PDB file of C-alpha atoms in Angstrom:
ATOM      1  CA  UNK A   1     119.156 111.296  45.307  1.00  0.00           C
ATOM      2  CA  UNK A   2     116.184 111.926  43.064  1.00  0.00           C
ATOM      3  CA  UNK A   3     116.005 114.918  40.796  1.00  0.00           C
ATOM      4  CA  UNK A   4     112.721 116.816  40.338  1.00  0.00           C
ATOM      5  CA  UNK A   5     112.660 116.587  36.521  1.00  0.00           C
ATOM      6  CA  UNK A   6     113.379 112.860  36.331  1.00  0.00           C
ATOM      7  CA  UNK A   7     111.511 110.439  34.081  1.00  0.00           C
ATOM      8  CA  UNK A   8     109.515 107.482  35.460  1.00  0.00           C
ATOM      9  CA  UNK A   9     112.460 105.184  34.644  1.00  0.00           C
ATOM     10  CA  UNK A  10     114.880 107.483  36.507  1.00  0.00           C
ATOM     11  CA  UNK A  11     112.531 107.640  39.504  1.00  0.00           C
ATOM     12  CA  UNK A  12     112.498 103.843  39.648  1.00  0.00           C
ATOM     13  CA  UNK A  13     116.313 103.757  39.505  1.00  0.00           C
ATOM     14  CA  UNK A  14     116.617 106.445  42.199  1.00  0.00           C
ATOM     15  CA  UNK A  15     114.072 104.611  44.352  1.00  0.00           C
ATOM     16  CA  UNK A  16     116.013 101.374  43.936  1.00  0.00           C
ATOM     17  CA  UNK A  17     119.235 103.123  44.953  1.00  0.00           C
ATOM     18  CA  UNK A  18     117.510 104.474  48.053  1.00  0.00           C
ATOM     19  CA  UNK A  19     116.076 101.059  48.981  1.00  0.00           C
ATOM     20  CA  UNK A  20     119.435  99.345  48.518  1.00  0.00           C
ATOM     21  CA  UNK A  21     121.117 102.049  50.612  1.00  0.00           C
ATOM     22  CA  UNK A  22     118.655 101.355  53.439  1.00  0.00           C
ATOM     23  CA  UNK A  23     118.102  97.596  53.337  1.00  0.00           C
ATOM     24  CA  UNK A  24     120.915  96.205  51.238  1.00  0.00           C
ATOM     25  CA  UNK A  25     120.587  94.361  47.963  1.00  0.00           C
ATOM     26  CA  UNK A  26     119.673  90.895  49.179  1.00  0.00           C
ATOM     27  CA  UNK A  27     116.886  92.131  51.477  1.00  0.00           C
ATOM     28  CA  UNK A  28     115.271  94.184  48.712  1.00  0.00           C
ATOM     29  CA  UNK A  29     113.034  92.640  46.071  1.00  0.00           C
ATOM     30  CA  UNK A  30     112.154  94.214  42.752  1.00  0.00           C
ATOM     31  CA  UNK A  31     108.595  94.488  44.092  1.00  0.00           C
ATOM     32  CA  UNK A  32     109.903  96.500  47.081  1.00  0.00           C
ATOM     33  CA  UNK A  33     111.863  98.762  44.743  1.00  0.00           C
ATOM     34  CA  UNK A  34     108.811  99.404  42.562  1.00  0.00           C
ATOM     35  CA  UNK A  35     106.625 100.112  45.571  1.00  0.00           C
ATOM     36  CA  UNK A  36     109.218 102.473  47.081  1.00  0.00           C
ATOM     37  CA  UNK A  37     109.419 104.373  43.771  1.00  0.00           C
ATOM     38  CA  UNK A  38     105.590 104.449  43.609  1.00  0.00           C
ATOM     39  CA  UNK A  39     105.743 102.696  40.257  1.00  0.00           C
ATOM     40  CA  UNK A  40     103.625  99.809  39.017  1.00  0.00           C
ATOM     41  CA  UNK A  41     105.497  96.508  39.086  1.00  0.00           C
ATOM     42  CA  UNK A  42     104.688  96.073  35.394  1.00  0.00           C
ATOM     43  CA  UNK A  43     106.419  99.351  34.570  1.00  0.00           C
ATOM     44  CA  UNK A  44     109.459  98.208  36.472  1.00  0.00           C
ATOM     45  CA  UNK A  45     109.687  95.042  34.371  1.00  0.00           C
ATOM     46  CA  UNK A  46     109.003  97.100  31.239  1.00  0.00           C
ATOM     47  CA  UNK A  47     112.039  99.310  31.915  1.00  0.00           C
ATOM     48  CA  UNK A  48     114.144  96.512  33.413  1.00  0.00           C
ATOM     49  CA  UNK A  49     113.228  93.270  31.611  1.00  0.00           C
ATOM     50  CA  UNK A  50     116.205  91.452  33.151  1.00  0.00           C
ATOM     51  CA  UNK A  51     114.784  92.122  36.616  1.00  0.00           C
ATOM     52  CA  UNK A  52     116.477  92.889  39.894  1.00  0.00           C
ATOM     53  CA  UNK A  53     120.079  92.517  38.701  1.00  0.00           C
ATOM     54  CA  UNK A  54     119.546  95.022  35.895  1.00  0.00           C
ATOM     55  CA  UNK A  55     117.795  97.476  38.203  1.00  0.00           C
ATOM     56  CA  UNK A  56     120.497  97.123  40.874  1.00  0.00           C
ATOM     57  CA  UNK A  57     123.177  97.755  38.245  1.00  0.00           C
ATOM     58  CA  UNK A  58     121.401 100.909  37.100  1.00  0.00           C
ATOM     59  CA  UNK A  59     120.960 102.043  40.717  1.00  0.00           C
ATOM     60  CA  UNK A  60     124.700 101.677  41.322  1.00  0.00           C
ATOM     61  CA  UNK A  61     125.535 103.601  38.151  1.00  0.00           C
ATOM     62  CA  UNK A  62     123.005 106.286  39.044  1.00  0.00           C
ATOM     63  CA  UNK A  63     124.541 106.754  42.494  1.00  0.00           C
ATOM     64  CA  UNK A  64     127.995 106.768  40.986  1.00  0.00           C
ATOM     65  CA  UNK A  65     127.211 109.494  38.482  1.00  0.00           C
ATOM     66  CA  UNK A  66     125.199 111.537  40.982  1.00  0.00           C
ATOM     67  CA  UNK A  67     128.186 111.528  43.330  1.00  0.00           C
ATOM     68  CA  UNK A  68     130.719 112.094  40.536  1.00  0.00           C
ATOM     69  CA  UNK A  69     128.806 115.183  39.341  1.00  0.00           C
ATOM     70  CA  UNK A  70     129.130 116.713  42.790  1.00  0.00           C
ATOM     71  CA  UNK A  71     132.788 115.748  43.028  1.00  0.00           C
ATOM     72  CA  UNK A  72     133.630 117.194  39.595  1.00  0.00           C
ATOM     73  CA  UNK A  73     131.986 120.477  40.509  1.00  0.00           C
ATOM     74  CA  UNK A  74     133.625 120.833  43.913  1.00  0.00           C
ATOM     75  CA  UNK A  75     137.056 119.578  42.848  1.00  0.00           C
ATOM     76  CA  UNK A  76     137.364 122.644  40.625  1.00  0.00           C
ATOM     77  CA  UNK A  77     138.163 124.482  43.871  1.00  0.00           C
ATOM     78  CA  UNK A  78     140.755 121.846  44.820  1.00  0.00           C
ATOM     79  CA  UNK A  79     141.038 118.491  46.567  1.00  0.00           C
ATOM     80  CA  UNK A  80     140.148 119.811  50.030  1.00  0.00           C
ATOM     81  CA  UNK A  81     136.908 121.302  48.671  1.00  0.00           C
ATOM     82  CA  UNK A  82     136.223 118.013  46.883  1.00  0.00           C
ATOM     83  CA  UNK A  83     136.787 116.059  50.083  1.00  0.00           C
ATOM     84  CA  UNK A  84     134.446 118.345  52.015  1.00  0.00           C
ATOM     85  CA  UNK A  85     131.766 117.950  49.342  1.00  0.00           C
ATOM     86  CA  UNK A  86     132.200 114.163  49.263  1.00  0.00           C
ATOM     87  CA  UNK A  87     131.875 113.928  53.032  1.00  0.00           C
ATOM     88  CA  UNK A  88     129.048 116.468  53.076  1.00  0.00           C
ATOM     89  CA  UNK A  89     127.079 114.512  50.520  1.00  0.00           C
ATOM     90  CA  UNK A  90     127.223 111.324  52.603  1.00  0.00           C
ATOM     91  CA  UNK A  91     126.624 113.262  55.824  1.00  0.00           C
ATOM     92  CA  UNK A  92     123.403 114.576  54.291  1.00  0.00           C
ATOM     93  CA  UNK A  93     122.245 111.092  53.317  1.00  0.00           C
ATOM     94  CA  UNK A  94     123.022 109.580  56.721  1.00  0.00           C
ATOM     95  CA  UNK A  95     121.504 112.433  58.739  1.00  0.00           C
ATOM     96  CA  UNK A  96     118.468 113.008  56.481  1.00  0.00           C
ATOM     97  CA  UNK A  97     117.606 109.304  56.696  1.00  0.00           C
ATOM     98  CA  UNK A  98     118.027 109.271  60.487  1.00  0.00           C
ATOM     99  CA  UNK A  99     121.034 106.955  60.055  1.00  0.00           C
ATOM    100  CA  UNK A 100     119.016 104.429  58.045  1.00  0.00           C
ATOM    101  CA  UNK A 101     120.704 104.918  54.649  1.00  0.00           C
ATOM    102  CA  UNK A 102     124.251 104.463  53.512  1.00  0.00           C
ATOM    103  CA  UNK A 103     125.855 103.948  50.134  1.00  0.00           C
ATOM    104  CA  UNK A 104     124.139 101.576  47.693  1.00  0.00           C
ATOM    105  CA  UNK A 105     127.441 101.067  45.875  1.00  0.00           C
ATOM    106  CA  UNK A 106     128.986  99.691  49.064  1.00  0.00           C
ATOM    107  CA  UNK A 107     125.877  97.607  49.791  1.00  0.00           C
ATOM    108  CA  UNK A 108     126.088  95.924  46.401  1.00  0.00           C
ATOM    109  CA  UNK A 109     129.851  95.461  46.777  1.00  0.00           C
ATOM    110  CA  UNK A 110     129.586  93.517  49.997  1.00  0.00           C
ATOM    111  CA  UNK A 111     126.492  91.505  49.107  1.00  0.00           C
ATOM    112  CA  UNK A 112     127.239  90.326  45.577  1.00  0.00           C
ATOM    113  CA  UNK A 113     129.544  87.305  45.518  1.00  0.00           C
ATOM    114  CA  UNK A 114     132.611  87.555  43.305  1.00  0.00           C
ATOM    115  CA  UNK A 115     132.432  84.569  40.987  1.00  0.00           C
ATOM    116  CA  UNK A 116     133.990  83.603  37.667  1.00  0.00           C
ATOM    117  CA  UNK A 117     131.235  85.589  36.003  1.00  0.00           C
ATOM    118  CA  UNK A 118     131.084  88.807  38.005  1.00  0.00           C
ATOM    119  CA  UNK A 119     127.491  90.031  38.371  1.00  0.00           C
ATOM    120  CA  UNK A 120     126.819  93.236  36.458  1.00  0.00           C
ATOM    121  CA  UNK A 121     125.967  95.178  39.635  1.00  0.00           C
ATOM    122  CA  UNK A 122     129.305  94.260  41.230  1.00  0.00           C
ATOM    123  CA  UNK A 123     131.172  95.230  38.058  1.00  0.00           C
ATOM    124  CA  UNK A 124     129.296  98.544  38.036  1.00  0.00           C
ATOM    125  CA  UNK A 125     130.283  99.128  41.680  1.00  0.00           C
ATOM    126  CA  UNK A 126     133.951  98.574  40.817  1.00  0.00           C
ATOM    127  CA  UNK A 127     133.635 101.089  37.971  1.00  0.00           C
ATOM    128  CA  UNK A 128     132.003 103.645  40.267  1.00  0.00           C
ATOM    129  CA  UNK A 129     134.736 103.349  42.880  1.00  0.00           C
ATOM    130  CA  UNK A 130     137.349 103.668  40.128  1.00  0.00           C
ATOM    131  CA  UNK A 131     135.670 106.820  38.805  1.00  0.00           C
ATOM    132  CA  UNK A 132     135.606 108.442  42.240  1.00  0.00           C
ATOM    133  CA  UNK A 133     139.242 107.518  42.832  1.00  0.00           C
ATOM    134  CA  UNK A 134     140.274 108.878  39.438  1.00  0.00           C
ATOM    135  CA  UNK A 135     138.518 112.194  40.016  1.00  0.00           C
ATOM    136  CA  UNK A 136     140.206 112.620  43.385  1.00  0.00           C
ATOM    137  CA  UNK A 137     143.628 111.482  42.146  1.00  0.00           C
ATOM    138  CA  UNK A 138     143.476 113.846  39.160  1.00  0.00           C
ATOM    139  CA  UNK A 139     142.705 116.776  41.449  1.00  0.00           C
ATOM    140  CA  UNK A 140     145.503 115.847  43.823  1.00  0.00           C
ATOM    141  CA  UNK A 141     147.988 115.642  40.928  1.00  0.00           C
ATOM    142  CA  UNK A 142     146.775 118.970  39.543  1.00  0.00           C
ATOM    143  CA  UNK A 143     147.550 120.508  42.923  1.00  0.00           C
ATOM    144  CA  UNK A 144     151.081 119.152  43.180  1.00  0.00           C
ATOM    145  CA  UNK A 145     150.820 115.604  44.480  1.00  0.00           C
ATOM    146  CA  UNK A 146     153.171 113.025  43.028  1.00  0.00           C
ATOM    147  CA  UNK A 147     151.123 110.651  40.760  1.00  0.00           C
ATOM    148  CA  UNK A 148     151.660 107.469  42.779  1.00  0.00           C
ATOM    149  CA  UNK A 149     150.899 109.187  46.063  1.00  0.00           C
ATOM    150  CA  UNK A 150     147.821 110.855  44.532  1.00  0.00           C
ATOM    151  CA  UNK A 151     146.425 107.482  43.433  1.00  0.00           C
ATOM    152  CA  UNK A 152     147.038 105.922  46.847  1.00  0.00           C
ATOM    153  CA  UNK A 153     145.491 108.834  48.727  1.00  0.00           C
ATOM    154  CA  UNK A 154     142.455 108.809  46.426  1.00  0.00           C
ATOM    155  CA  UNK A 155     141.903 105.125  47.213  1.00  0.00           C
ATOM    156  CA  UNK A 156     142.285 105.830  50.923  1.00  0.00           C
ATOM    157  CA  UNK A 157     139.745 108.675  50.725  1.00  0.00           C
ATOM    158  CA  UNK A 158     137.095 106.563  49.007  1.00  0.00           C
ATOM    159  CA  UNK A 159     137.694 103.591  51.306  1.00  0.00           C
ATOM    160  CA  UNK A 160     137.682 105.760  54.430  1.00  0.00           C
ATOM    161  CA  UNK A 161     134.517 107.596  53.477  1.00  0.00           C
ATOM    162  CA  UNK A 162     132.665 104.377  52.601  1.00  0.00           C
ATOM    163  CA  UNK A 163     133.707 102.784  55.901  1.00  0.00           C
ATOM    164  CA  UNK A 164     132.895 105.939  57.812  1.00  0.00           C
ATOM    165  CA  UNK A 165     129.358 106.012  56.417  1.00  0.00           C
ATOM    166  CA  UNK A 166     128.848 102.466  57.691  1.00  0.00           C
ATOM    167  CA  UNK A 167     130.228 103.450  61.111  1.00  0.00           C
ATOM    168  CA  UNK A 168     127.906 106.465  61.288  1.00  0.00           C
ATOM    169  CA  UNK A 169     124.921 104.209  60.679  1.00  0.00           C
ATOM    170  CA  UNK A 170     126.030 101.727  63.322  1.00  0.00           C
ATOM    171  CA  UNK A 171     126.819 104.390  65.922  1.00  0.00           C
ATOM    172  CA  UNK A 172     123.918 106.660  64.930  1.00  0.00           C
ATOM    173  CA  UNK A 173     126.367 109.523  65.040  1.00  0.00           C
ATOM    174  CA  UNK A 174     128.269 111.755  62.632  1.00  0.00           C
ATOM    175  CA  UNK A 175     131.346 111.676  64.865  1.00  0.00           C
ATOM    176  CA  UNK A 176     133.132 109.157  62.593  1.00  0.00           C
ATOM    177  CA  UNK A 177     132.641 111.553  59.675  1.00  0.00           C
ATOM    178  CA  UNK A 178     134.067 114.437  61.695  1.00  0.00           C
ATOM    179  CA  UNK A 179     137.152 112.445  62.707  1.00  0.00           C
ATOM    180  CA  UNK A 180     137.693 111.110  59.201  1.00  0.00           C
ATOM    181  CA  UNK A 181     137.260 114.555  57.640  1.00  0.00           C
ATOM    182  CA  UNK A 182     139.912 116.062  59.892  1.00  0.00           C
ATOM    183  CA  UNK A 183     142.479 113.355  59.228  1.00  0.00           C
ATOM    184  CA  UNK A 184     141.880 113.127  55.475  1.00  0.00           C
ATOM    185  CA  UNK A 185     142.106 116.889  55.121  1.00  0.00           C
ATOM    186  CA  UNK A 186     145.446 116.852  56.949  1.00  0.00           C
ATOM    187  CA  UNK A 187     146.711 114.112  54.640  1.00  0.00           C
ATOM    188  CA  UNK A 188     145.617 116.023  51.544  1.00  0.00           C
ATOM    189  CA  UNK A 189     147.304 119.210  52.722  1.00  0.00           C
ATOM    190  CA  UNK A 190     150.508 117.368  53.580  1.00  0.00           C
ATOM    191  CA  UNK A 191     150.491 115.628  50.201  1.00  0.00           C
ATOM    192  CA  UNK A 192     149.950 118.711  48.053  1.00  0.00           C
ATOM    193  CA  UNK A 193     152.389 120.816  50.063  1.00  0.00           C
ATOM    194  CA  UNK A 194     155.305 118.369  49.761  1.00  0.00           C
TER     195      UNK A 194
END
């Protein structure tokens, strides 16, 4: 998820996202994140004075925007192309990490408790999921889907892909992605052709 021209702060955020995607939020300390990003711990606290919660929030937002950029680009060719890109992106992460990495947004979502005062990282995860759903729903509507159906299918796509990534890690196989891709593509085609 890192980009070659990134700043030291961006490298720390990308490294944190990678660590969270591999080990989860609770099993990852800010020291681990700094070490993984090959950054001095002092620099990490310089950029993220509020510590782990601030860094985790930035890592979620970083992953969200990185994914949204890819989705925006591919959705120009339609919702099926967007779906393929979305699945392809996560396939690359799962396979390239030898089934050790998943989605840091999902990791934060399942590990942060929902309390009266929602932690910033959990709120950021909700925003990221909403962004992905909106991008997909907009594309579906632009290609003929009824608005309510487009919103529901977009939610299903994001939920299915997130769950599928977890299944791939557990099974150490991309078969769940293949099955999910086939069924979601059929649903998209049926929805935009109605």
